[in-house]
PDB file of C-alpha atoms in Angstrom:
ATOM      1  CA  ALA A   1      22.067 -38.384 231.666  1.00 70.00           C
ATOM      2  CA  GLN A   2      23.088 -37.484 228.060  1.00 82.00           C
ATOM      3  CA  THR A   3      25.145 -34.395 227.600  1.00 92.00           C
ATOM      4  CA  VAL A   4      26.135 -32.281 224.542  1.00 96.00           C
ATOM      5  CA  THR A   5      29.027 -30.069 224.596  1.00 97.00           C
ATOM      6  CA  GLN A   6      29.766 -27.344 222.013  1.00 97.00           C
ATOM      7  CA  SER A   7      33.202 -25.843 222.929  1.00 95.00           C
ATOM      8  CA  GLN A   8      33.082 -22.860 220.475  1.00 96.00           C
ATOM      9  CA  PRO A   9      30.718 -20.192 221.725  1.00 96.00           C
ATOM     10  CA  GLU A  10      31.511 -18.049 218.577  1.00 97.00           C
ATOM     11  CA  MET A  11      33.130 -18.434 215.279  1.00 97.00           C
ATOM     12  CA  SER A  12      33.432 -16.431 212.003  1.00 97.00           C
ATOM     13  CA  VAL A  13      34.186 -17.390 208.452  1.00 97.00           C
ATOM     14  CA  GLN A  14      34.729 -15.424 205.245  1.00 98.00           C
ATOM     15  CA  GLU A  15      31.993 -15.798 202.696  1.00 97.00           C
ATOM     16  CA  ALA A  16      32.723 -18.711 200.278  1.00 97.00           C
ATOM     17  CA  GLU A  17      35.156 -20.400 202.731  1.00 97.00           C
ATOM     18  CA  THR A  18      34.565 -23.522 204.719  1.00 98.00           C
ATOM     19  CA  VAL A  19      34.049 -23.667 208.420  1.00 98.00           C
ATOM     20  CA  THR A  20      33.811 -26.532 210.881  1.00 98.00           C
ATOM     21  CA  LEU A  21      31.721 -26.603 214.121  1.00 98.00           C
ATOM     22  CA  SER A  22      32.579 -28.997 216.862  1.00 98.00           C
ATOM     23  CA  CYS A  23      30.304 -31.046 219.106  1.00 98.00           C
ATOM     24  CA  THR A  24      30.987 -33.867 221.535  1.00 97.00           C
ATOM     25  CA  TYR A  25      28.280 -35.784 223.424  1.00 97.00           C
ATOM     26  CA  ASP A  26      28.248 -38.345 226.117  1.00 95.00           C
ATOM     27  CA  THR A  27      25.918 -41.487 226.063  1.00 91.00           C
ATOM     28  CA  SER A  28      25.889 -45.132 226.941  1.00 89.00           C
ATOM     29  CA  GLU A  29      23.258 -45.981 224.286  1.00 87.00           C
ATOM     30  CA  ASN A  30      23.869 -47.547 221.110  1.00 86.00           C
ATOM     31  CA  ASN A  31      20.499 -46.470 219.390  1.00 88.00           C
ATOM     32  CA  TYR A  32      20.589 -42.760 219.071  1.00 92.00           C
ATOM     33  CA  TYR A  33      20.425 -39.887 216.658  1.00 93.00           C
ATOM     34  CA  LEU A  34      22.472 -36.621 216.211  1.00 95.00           C
ATOM     35  CA  PHE A  35      21.265 -33.307 214.673  1.00 96.00           C
ATOM     36  CA  TRP A  36      22.500 -29.924 213.826  1.00 97.00           C
ATOM     37  CA  TYR A  37      19.920 -27.290 213.960  1.00 97.00           C
ATOM     38  CA  LYS A  38      20.330 -23.734 212.741  1.00 97.00           C
ATOM     39  CA  GLN A  39      18.557 -20.681 214.670  1.00 96.00           C
ATOM     40  CA  PRO A  40      18.769 -17.390 212.745  1.00 93.00           C
ATOM     41  CA  PRO A  41      17.997 -14.068 214.308  1.00 86.00           C
ATOM     42  CA  SER A  42      14.400 -14.704 213.351  1.00 77.00           C
ATOM     43  CA  ARG A  43      14.762 -17.464 216.020  1.00 78.00           C
ATOM     44  CA  GLN A  44      13.017 -20.248 213.998  1.00 88.00           C
ATOM     45  CA  MET A  45      14.860 -23.401 214.775  1.00 93.00           C
ATOM     46  CA  ILE A  46      15.627 -25.138 211.509  1.00 94.00           C
ATOM     47  CA  LEU A  47      16.784 -28.733 211.111  1.00 94.00           C
ATOM     48  CA  VAL A  48      20.159 -28.775 209.081  1.00 96.00           C
ATOM     49  CA  ILE A  49      21.176 -32.421 209.131  1.00 96.00           C
ATOM     50  CA  ARG A  50      20.584 -35.612 210.825  1.00 94.00           C
ATOM     51  CA  GLN A  51      22.851 -38.666 211.509  1.00 95.00           C
ATOM     52  CA  GLU A  52      21.687 -42.056 212.724  1.00 92.00           C
ATOM     53  CA  ALA A  53      24.229 -43.667 215.074  1.00 91.00           C
ATOM     54  CA  TYR A  54      24.099 -47.036 213.410  1.00 89.00           C
ATOM     55  CA  LYS A  55      25.018 -45.633 210.125  1.00 88.00           C
ATOM     56  CA  GLN A  56      28.780 -45.374 209.611  1.00 84.00           C
ATOM     57  CA  GLN A  57      28.432 -43.116 206.557  1.00 90.00           C
ATOM     58  CA  ASN A  58      28.547 -39.454 207.309  1.00 93.00           C
ATOM     59  CA  ALA A  59      25.374 -37.563 206.404  1.00 92.00           C
ATOM     60  CA  THR A  60      25.445 -34.726 203.883  1.00 93.00           C
ATOM     61  CA  GLU A  61      22.897 -32.077 202.791  1.00 93.00           C
ATOM     62  CA  ASN A  62      24.146 -29.939 199.913  1.00 95.00           C
ATOM     63  CA  ARG A  63      26.844 -27.629 201.400  1.00 97.00           C
ATOM     64  CA  PHE A  64      26.505 -29.203 204.934  1.00 97.00           C
ATOM     65  CA  SER A  65      28.145 -32.356 205.982  1.00 97.00           C
ATOM     66  CA  VAL A  66      29.081 -34.057 209.223  1.00 97.00           C
ATOM     67  CA  ASN A  67      32.105 -35.846 210.535  1.00 96.00           C
ATOM     68  CA  PHE A  68      30.602 -38.606 212.916  1.00 96.00           C
ATOM     69  CA  GLN A  69      33.306 -40.305 215.021  1.00 95.00           C
ATOM     70  CA  LYS A  70      31.123 -42.781 217.145  1.00 94.00           C
ATOM     71  CA  ALA A  71      34.133 -44.078 219.265  1.00 93.00           C
ATOM     72  CA  ALA A  72      35.205 -40.551 220.051  1.00 95.00           C
ATOM     73  CA  LYS A  73      31.603 -39.376 220.586  1.00 95.00           C
ATOM     74  CA  SER A  74      32.201 -36.487 218.182  1.00 96.00           C
ATOM     75  CA  PHE A  75      29.910 -35.003 215.677  1.00 97.00           C
ATOM     76  CA  SER A  76      31.249 -32.028 213.891  1.00 97.00           C
ATOM     77  CA  LEU A  77      29.576 -29.854 211.051  1.00 98.00           C
ATOM     78  CA  LYS A  78      31.319 -28.637 208.056  1.00 98.00           C
ATOM     79  CA  ILE A  79      29.782 -25.913 205.894  1.00 98.00           C
ATOM     80  CA  SER A  80      31.328 -25.452 202.581  1.00 98.00           C
ATOM     81  CA  ASP A  81      30.956 -22.223 200.442  1.00 97.00           C
ATOM     82  CA  SER A  82      29.724 -20.318 203.299  1.00 98.00           C
ATOM     83  CA  GLN A  83      26.930 -17.796 202.536  1.00 97.00           C
ATOM     84  CA  LEU A  84      25.654 -14.709 204.380  1.00 96.00           C
ATOM     85  CA  GLY A  85      22.485 -16.470 205.075  1.00 94.00           C
ATOM     86  CA  ASP A  86      24.403 -19.077 207.124  1.00 96.00           C
ATOM     87  CA  THR A  87      24.885 -16.574 209.883  1.00 96.00           C
ATOM     88  CA  ALA A  88      22.974 -18.041 212.819  1.00 97.00           C
ATOM     89  CA  MET A  89      23.320 -19.955 216.183  1.00 97.00           C
ATOM     90  CA  TYR A  90      24.030 -23.618 215.394  1.00 98.00           C
ATOM     91  CA  PHE A  91      22.934 -26.202 218.028  1.00 98.00           C
ATOM     92  CA  CYS A  92      24.040 -29.628 218.236  1.00 98.00           C
ATOM     93  CA  ALA A  93      21.577 -32.039 219.627  1.00 96.00           C
ATOM     94  CA  TYR A  94      21.124 -35.563 220.614  1.00 95.00           C
ATOM     95  CA  SER A  95      18.143 -38.106 221.183  1.00 92.00           C
ATOM     96  CA  ARG A  96      17.793 -41.635 221.988  1.00 86.00           C
ATOM     97  CA  GLY A  97      16.397 -43.889 219.553  1.00 80.00           C
ATOM     98  CA  SER A  98      14.237 -46.146 221.841  1.00 70.00           C
ATOM     99  CA  GLY A  99      13.081 -46.654 225.238  1.00 65.00           C
ATOM    100  CA  ALA A 100      12.467 -44.053 227.885  1.00 60.00           C
ATOM    101  CA  GLY A 101      13.449 -40.664 226.842  1.00 59.00           C
ATOM    102  CA  SER A 102      13.523 -41.548 223.154  1.00 66.00           C
ATOM    103  CA  TYR A 103      13.088 -38.684 220.682  1.00 78.00           C
ATOM    104  CA  GLN A 104      13.451 -36.014 223.286  1.00 89.00           C
ATOM    105  CA  LEU A 105      16.239 -33.722 222.168  1.00 93.00           C
ATOM    106  CA  THR A 106      19.086 -32.690 224.452  1.00 95.00           C
ATOM    107  CA  PHE A 107      20.872 -29.657 223.035  1.00 97.00           C
ATOM    108  CA  GLY A 108      24.284 -28.153 223.443  1.00 97.00           C
ATOM    109  CA  LYS A 109      24.648 -24.444 224.305  1.00 96.00           C
ATOM    110  CA  GLY A 110      25.294 -23.454 220.675  1.00 97.00           C
ATOM    111  CA  THR A 111      27.905 -21.887 218.549  1.00 98.00           C
ATOM    112  CA  LYS A 112      27.147 -18.359 216.973  1.00 97.00           C
ATOM    113  CA  LEU A 113      28.458 -18.325 213.539  1.00 98.00           C
ATOM    114  CA  SER A 114      29.044 -15.065 211.658  1.00 97.00           C
ATOM    115  CA  VAL A 115      29.674 -15.127 207.943  1.00 97.00           C
ATOM    116  CA  ILE A 116      31.711 -12.019 206.838  1.00 97.00           C
ATOM    117  CA  PRO A 117      31.251 -10.602 203.478  1.00 95.00           C
TER     118      PRO A 117
ATOM    119  CA  ASP B   1       2.011 -27.488 203.544  1.00 65.00           C
ATOM    120  CA  ALA B   2       1.675 -25.565 206.811  1.00 77.00           C
ATOM    121  CA  GLY B   3       4.455 -25.791 209.235  1.00 92.00           C
ATOM    122  CA  VAL B   4       4.334 -25.568 213.011  1.00 96.00           C
ATOM    123  CA  THR B   5       2.522 -22.479 214.266  1.00 96.00           C
ATOM    124  CA  GLN B   6       2.575 -20.946 217.744  1.00 97.00           C
ATOM    125  CA  SER B   7       0.613 -18.223 219.359  1.00 96.00           C
ATOM    126  CA  PRO B   8       0.939 -15.707 220.584  1.00 97.00           C
ATOM    127  CA  THR B   9       4.328 -14.340 219.440  1.00 95.00           C
ATOM    128  CA  HIS B  10       5.152 -12.348 222.528  1.00 96.00           C
ATOM    129  CA  LEU B  11       3.584 -12.256 225.984  1.00 96.00           C
ATOM    130  CA  ILE B  12       4.188 -10.118 229.113  1.00 98.00           C
ATOM    131  CA  LYS B  13       2.963 -11.448 232.319  1.00 98.00           C
ATOM    132  CA  THR B  14       3.386 -10.410 236.021  1.00 98.00           C
ATOM    133  CA  ARG B  15       4.937 -12.700 238.612  1.00 98.00           C
ATOM    134  CA  GLY B  16       2.381 -14.953 240.116  1.00 97.00           C
ATOM    135  CA  GLN B  17       0.092 -15.004 237.010  1.00 98.00           C
ATOM    136  CA  GLN B  18      -0.875 -17.906 234.836  1.00 98.00           C
ATOM    137  CA  VAL B  19      -0.011 -18.167 231.043  1.00 98.00           C
ATOM    138  CA  THR B  20      -1.286 -20.381 228.265  1.00 98.00           C
ATOM    139  CA  LEU B  21       0.668 -20.952 225.069  1.00 98.00           C
ATOM    140  CA  ARG B  22      -0.675 -22.540 221.949  1.00 98.00           C
ATOM    141  CA  CYS B  23       0.949 -24.805 219.224  1.00 98.00           C
ATOM    142  CA  SER B  24      -0.486 -26.359 216.018  1.00 97.00           C
ATOM    143  CA  PRO B  25       1.759 -29.001 214.670  1.00 96.00           C
ATOM    144  CA  LYS B  26       2.871 -29.469 210.996  1.00 94.00           C
ATOM    145  CA  SER B  27       0.380 -31.133 208.771  1.00 92.00           C
ATOM    146  CA  GLY B  28       0.500 -34.788 209.209  1.00 90.00           C
ATOM    147  CA  HIS B  29       2.394 -34.755 212.605  1.00 92.00           C
ATOM    148  CA  ASP B  30       0.842 -36.409 215.740  1.00 92.00           C
ATOM    149  CA  THR B  31       3.466 -35.700 218.298  1.00 92.00           C
ATOM    150  CA  VAL B  32       4.065 -32.263 220.057  1.00 95.00           C
ATOM    151  CA  SER B  33       7.033 -31.524 222.241  1.00 95.00           C
ATOM    152  CA  TRP B  34       7.735 -28.311 224.152  1.00 97.00           C
ATOM    153  CA  TYR B  35      10.999 -26.725 225.025  1.00 98.00           C
ATOM    154  CA  GLN B  36      12.167 -23.759 227.062  1.00 98.00           C
ATOM    155  CA  GLN B  37      15.040 -21.675 225.664  1.00 96.00           C
ATOM    156  CA  ALA B  38      16.530 -19.184 228.074  1.00 95.00           C
ATOM    157  CA  LEU B  39      18.563 -16.260 226.653  1.00 92.00           C
ATOM    158  CA  GLY B  40      21.984 -17.456 225.403  1.00 89.00           C
ATOM    159  CA  GLN B  41      21.153 -21.123 226.057  1.00 92.00           C
ATOM    160  CA  GLY B  42      20.164 -24.279 224.029  1.00 94.00           C
ATOM    161  CA  PRO B  43      16.489 -25.377 224.423  1.00 96.00           C
ATOM    162  CA  GLN B  44      15.579 -27.613 227.328  1.00 97.00           C
ATOM    163  CA  PHE B  45      12.911 -30.231 227.020  1.00 96.00           C
ATOM    164  CA  ILE B  46       9.694 -29.559 228.981  1.00 97.00           C
ATOM    165  CA  PHE B  47       7.407 -32.549 227.903  1.00 95.00           C
ATOM    166  CA  GLN B  48       5.973 -34.431 224.917  1.00 94.00           C
ATOM    167  CA  TYR B  49       2.505 -35.206 224.070  1.00 93.00           C
ATOM    168  CA  TYR B  50       1.178 -38.017 221.827  1.00 91.00           C
ATOM    169  CA  GLU B  51      -2.384 -39.399 221.638  1.00 90.00           C
ATOM    170  CA  GLU B  52      -3.585 -36.589 224.024  1.00 92.00           C
ATOM    171  CA  GLU B  53      -1.210 -37.873 226.948  1.00 92.00           C
ATOM    172  CA  GLU B  54       2.076 -36.732 228.296  1.00 92.00           C
ATOM    173  CA  ARG B  55       4.537 -39.250 227.390  1.00 89.00           C
ATOM    174  CA  GLN B  56       7.596 -37.800 228.534  1.00 89.00           C
ATOM    175  CA  ARG B  57       8.755 -35.088 230.805  1.00 93.00           C
ATOM    176  CA  GLY B  58      11.870 -33.178 231.517  1.00 92.00           C
ATOM    177  CA  ASN B  59      13.255 -31.775 234.751  1.00 94.00           C
ATOM    178  CA  PHE B  60      10.497 -29.170 235.070  1.00 97.00           C
ATOM    179  CA  PRO B  61       8.150 -28.561 238.164  1.00 97.00           C
ATOM    180  CA  ASP B  62       4.445 -29.250 238.152  1.00 96.00           C
ATOM    181  CA  ARG B  63       3.676 -25.646 237.519  1.00 98.00           C
ATOM    182  CA  PHE B  64       4.429 -26.653 233.861  1.00 98.00           C
ATOM    183  CA  SER B  65       1.531 -28.547 232.521  1.00 97.00           C
ATOM    184  CA  GLY B  66       0.061 -29.275 229.104  1.00 97.00           C
ATOM    185  CA  HIS B  67      -2.628 -30.661 226.922  1.00 96.00           C
ATOM    186  CA  GLN B  68      -2.937 -32.121 223.462  1.00 97.00           C
ATOM    187  CA  PHE B  69      -6.354 -31.965 221.603  1.00 96.00           C
ATOM    188  CA  PRO B  70      -7.889 -34.544 219.173  1.00 96.00           C
ATOM    189  CA  ASN B  71      -6.625 -32.495 216.258  1.00 94.00           C
ATOM    190  CA  TYR B  72      -3.087 -32.748 217.603  1.00 95.00           C
ATOM    191  CA  SER B  73      -2.630 -29.178 218.715  1.00 97.00           C
ATOM    192  CA  SER B  74      -1.339 -28.498 222.073  1.00 97.00           C
ATOM    193  CA  GLU B  75      -1.214 -26.087 224.786  1.00 98.00           C
ATOM    194  CA  LEU B  76       1.459 -25.309 227.458  1.00 98.00           C
ATOM    195  CA  ASN B  77       0.325 -23.933 230.781  1.00 98.00           C
ATOM    196  CA  VAL B  78       2.516 -22.430 233.333  1.00 98.00           C
ATOM    197  CA  ASN B  79       1.083 -21.527 236.766  1.00 97.00           C
ATOM    198  CA  ALA B  80       2.443 -19.105 239.473  1.00 97.00           C
ATOM    199  CA  LEU B  81       4.806 -17.444 237.196  1.00 98.00           C
ATOM    200  CA  LEU B  82       8.394 -16.735 238.300  1.00 98.00           C
ATOM    201  CA  LEU B  83      10.898 -14.114 236.833  1.00 97.00           C
ATOM    202  CA  GLY B  84      13.076 -17.198 235.886  1.00 97.00           C
ATOM    203  CA  ASP B  85      10.260 -18.438 233.589  1.00 98.00           C
ATOM    204  CA  SER B  86      11.033 -15.538 231.114  1.00 98.00           C
ATOM    205  CA  ALA B  87      12.243 -17.438 227.993  1.00 97.00           C
ATOM    206  CA  LEU B  88      11.548 -18.353 224.489  1.00 96.00           C
ATOM    207  CA  TYR B  89       9.119 -21.261 224.419  1.00 98.00           C
ATOM    208  CA  LEU B  90       9.448 -23.458 221.517  1.00 97.00           C
ATOM    209  CA  CYS B  91       6.932 -26.080 220.098  1.00 97.00           C
ATOM    210  CA  ALA B  92       8.145 -29.012 217.948  1.00 96.00           C
ATOM    211  CA  SER B  93       6.191 -31.545 216.101  1.00 94.00           C
ATOM    212  CA  SER B  94       6.996 -34.901 214.720  1.00 90.00           C
ATOM    213  CA  LEU B  95       5.536 -38.154 213.703  1.00 86.00           C
ATOM    214  CA  VAL B  96       5.573 -40.860 216.322  1.00 78.00           C
ATOM    215  CA  GLY B  97       8.514 -43.137 215.843  1.00 76.00           C
ATOM    216  CA  LEU B  98      10.508 -40.813 213.748  1.00 78.00           C
ATOM    217  CA  SER B  99      13.401 -38.725 215.022  1.00 78.00           C
ATOM    218  CA  GLU B 100      13.034 -35.441 213.048  1.00 86.00           C
ATOM    219  CA  GLN B 101      11.376 -32.642 214.960  1.00 92.00           C
ATOM    220  CA  TYR B 102      10.167 -29.478 213.179  1.00 93.00           C
ATOM    221  CA  PHE B 103      10.016 -26.276 215.349  1.00 95.00           C
ATOM    222  CA  GLY B 104       7.645 -23.473 215.409  1.00 96.00           C
ATOM    223  CA  PRO B 105       8.932 -19.755 215.560  1.00 94.00           C
ATOM    224  CA  GLY B 106       8.382 -19.733 219.449  1.00 96.00           C
ATOM    225  CA  THR B 107       6.450 -17.571 221.947  1.00 97.00           C
ATOM    226  CA  ARG B 108       8.674 -14.967 223.789  1.00 96.00           C
ATOM    227  CA  LEU B 109       7.420 -14.829 227.383  1.00 98.00           C
ATOM    228  CA  THR B 110       8.544 -12.090 229.603  1.00 98.00           C
ATOM    229  CA  VAL B 111       7.540 -12.182 233.362  1.00 98.00           C
ATOM    230  CA  THR B 112       7.890  -8.831 235.226  1.00 97.00           C
TER     231      THR B 112
END
């Protein structure tokens, strides 16, 4: 079974600084997707960024970028120029790309990020 | 463009009762997945519906059942509620064959 591990339960960052959240995963598949979701106190889960395993280029979305290390099964999220609105729980998630269990998300336990003014 | 909607927002039930939660997918989406998020945990996959059939199921007992309607909306039913069923229930919609899932705001279920 696939597992997703987030080893940092809580992190904090000063406003305008950069922070990196860590995620590792375990899979024997070659075709899969990785995601970072953000869940603010309002509890709505918001997709931040997606990475396809077959793409070597790291995904970026504005201030959010990932460092995808396929061999190491590592998928970290970098948030640049942190803003107060970035305060939230961040979940790393995995899904298979094909076959049984495809597109069902497996989540880590989350990292609580606090942006300090 | 309407996003994923869920109802009700909050629900309080007594142990042993039954509950039905509802979800309307994002416009254009045809696949609905349900997740259970216990306090302080990441969401756990319950099941996924496409073309009105359960296509995939996570490690949840048969007390958890669902339905998808022709308009792609979905219901999650939980029978014989246990205290441990207290959680945030999230619905996510997607387009078949695509990986992105978009979540609704969730239903907070409290079992007393």
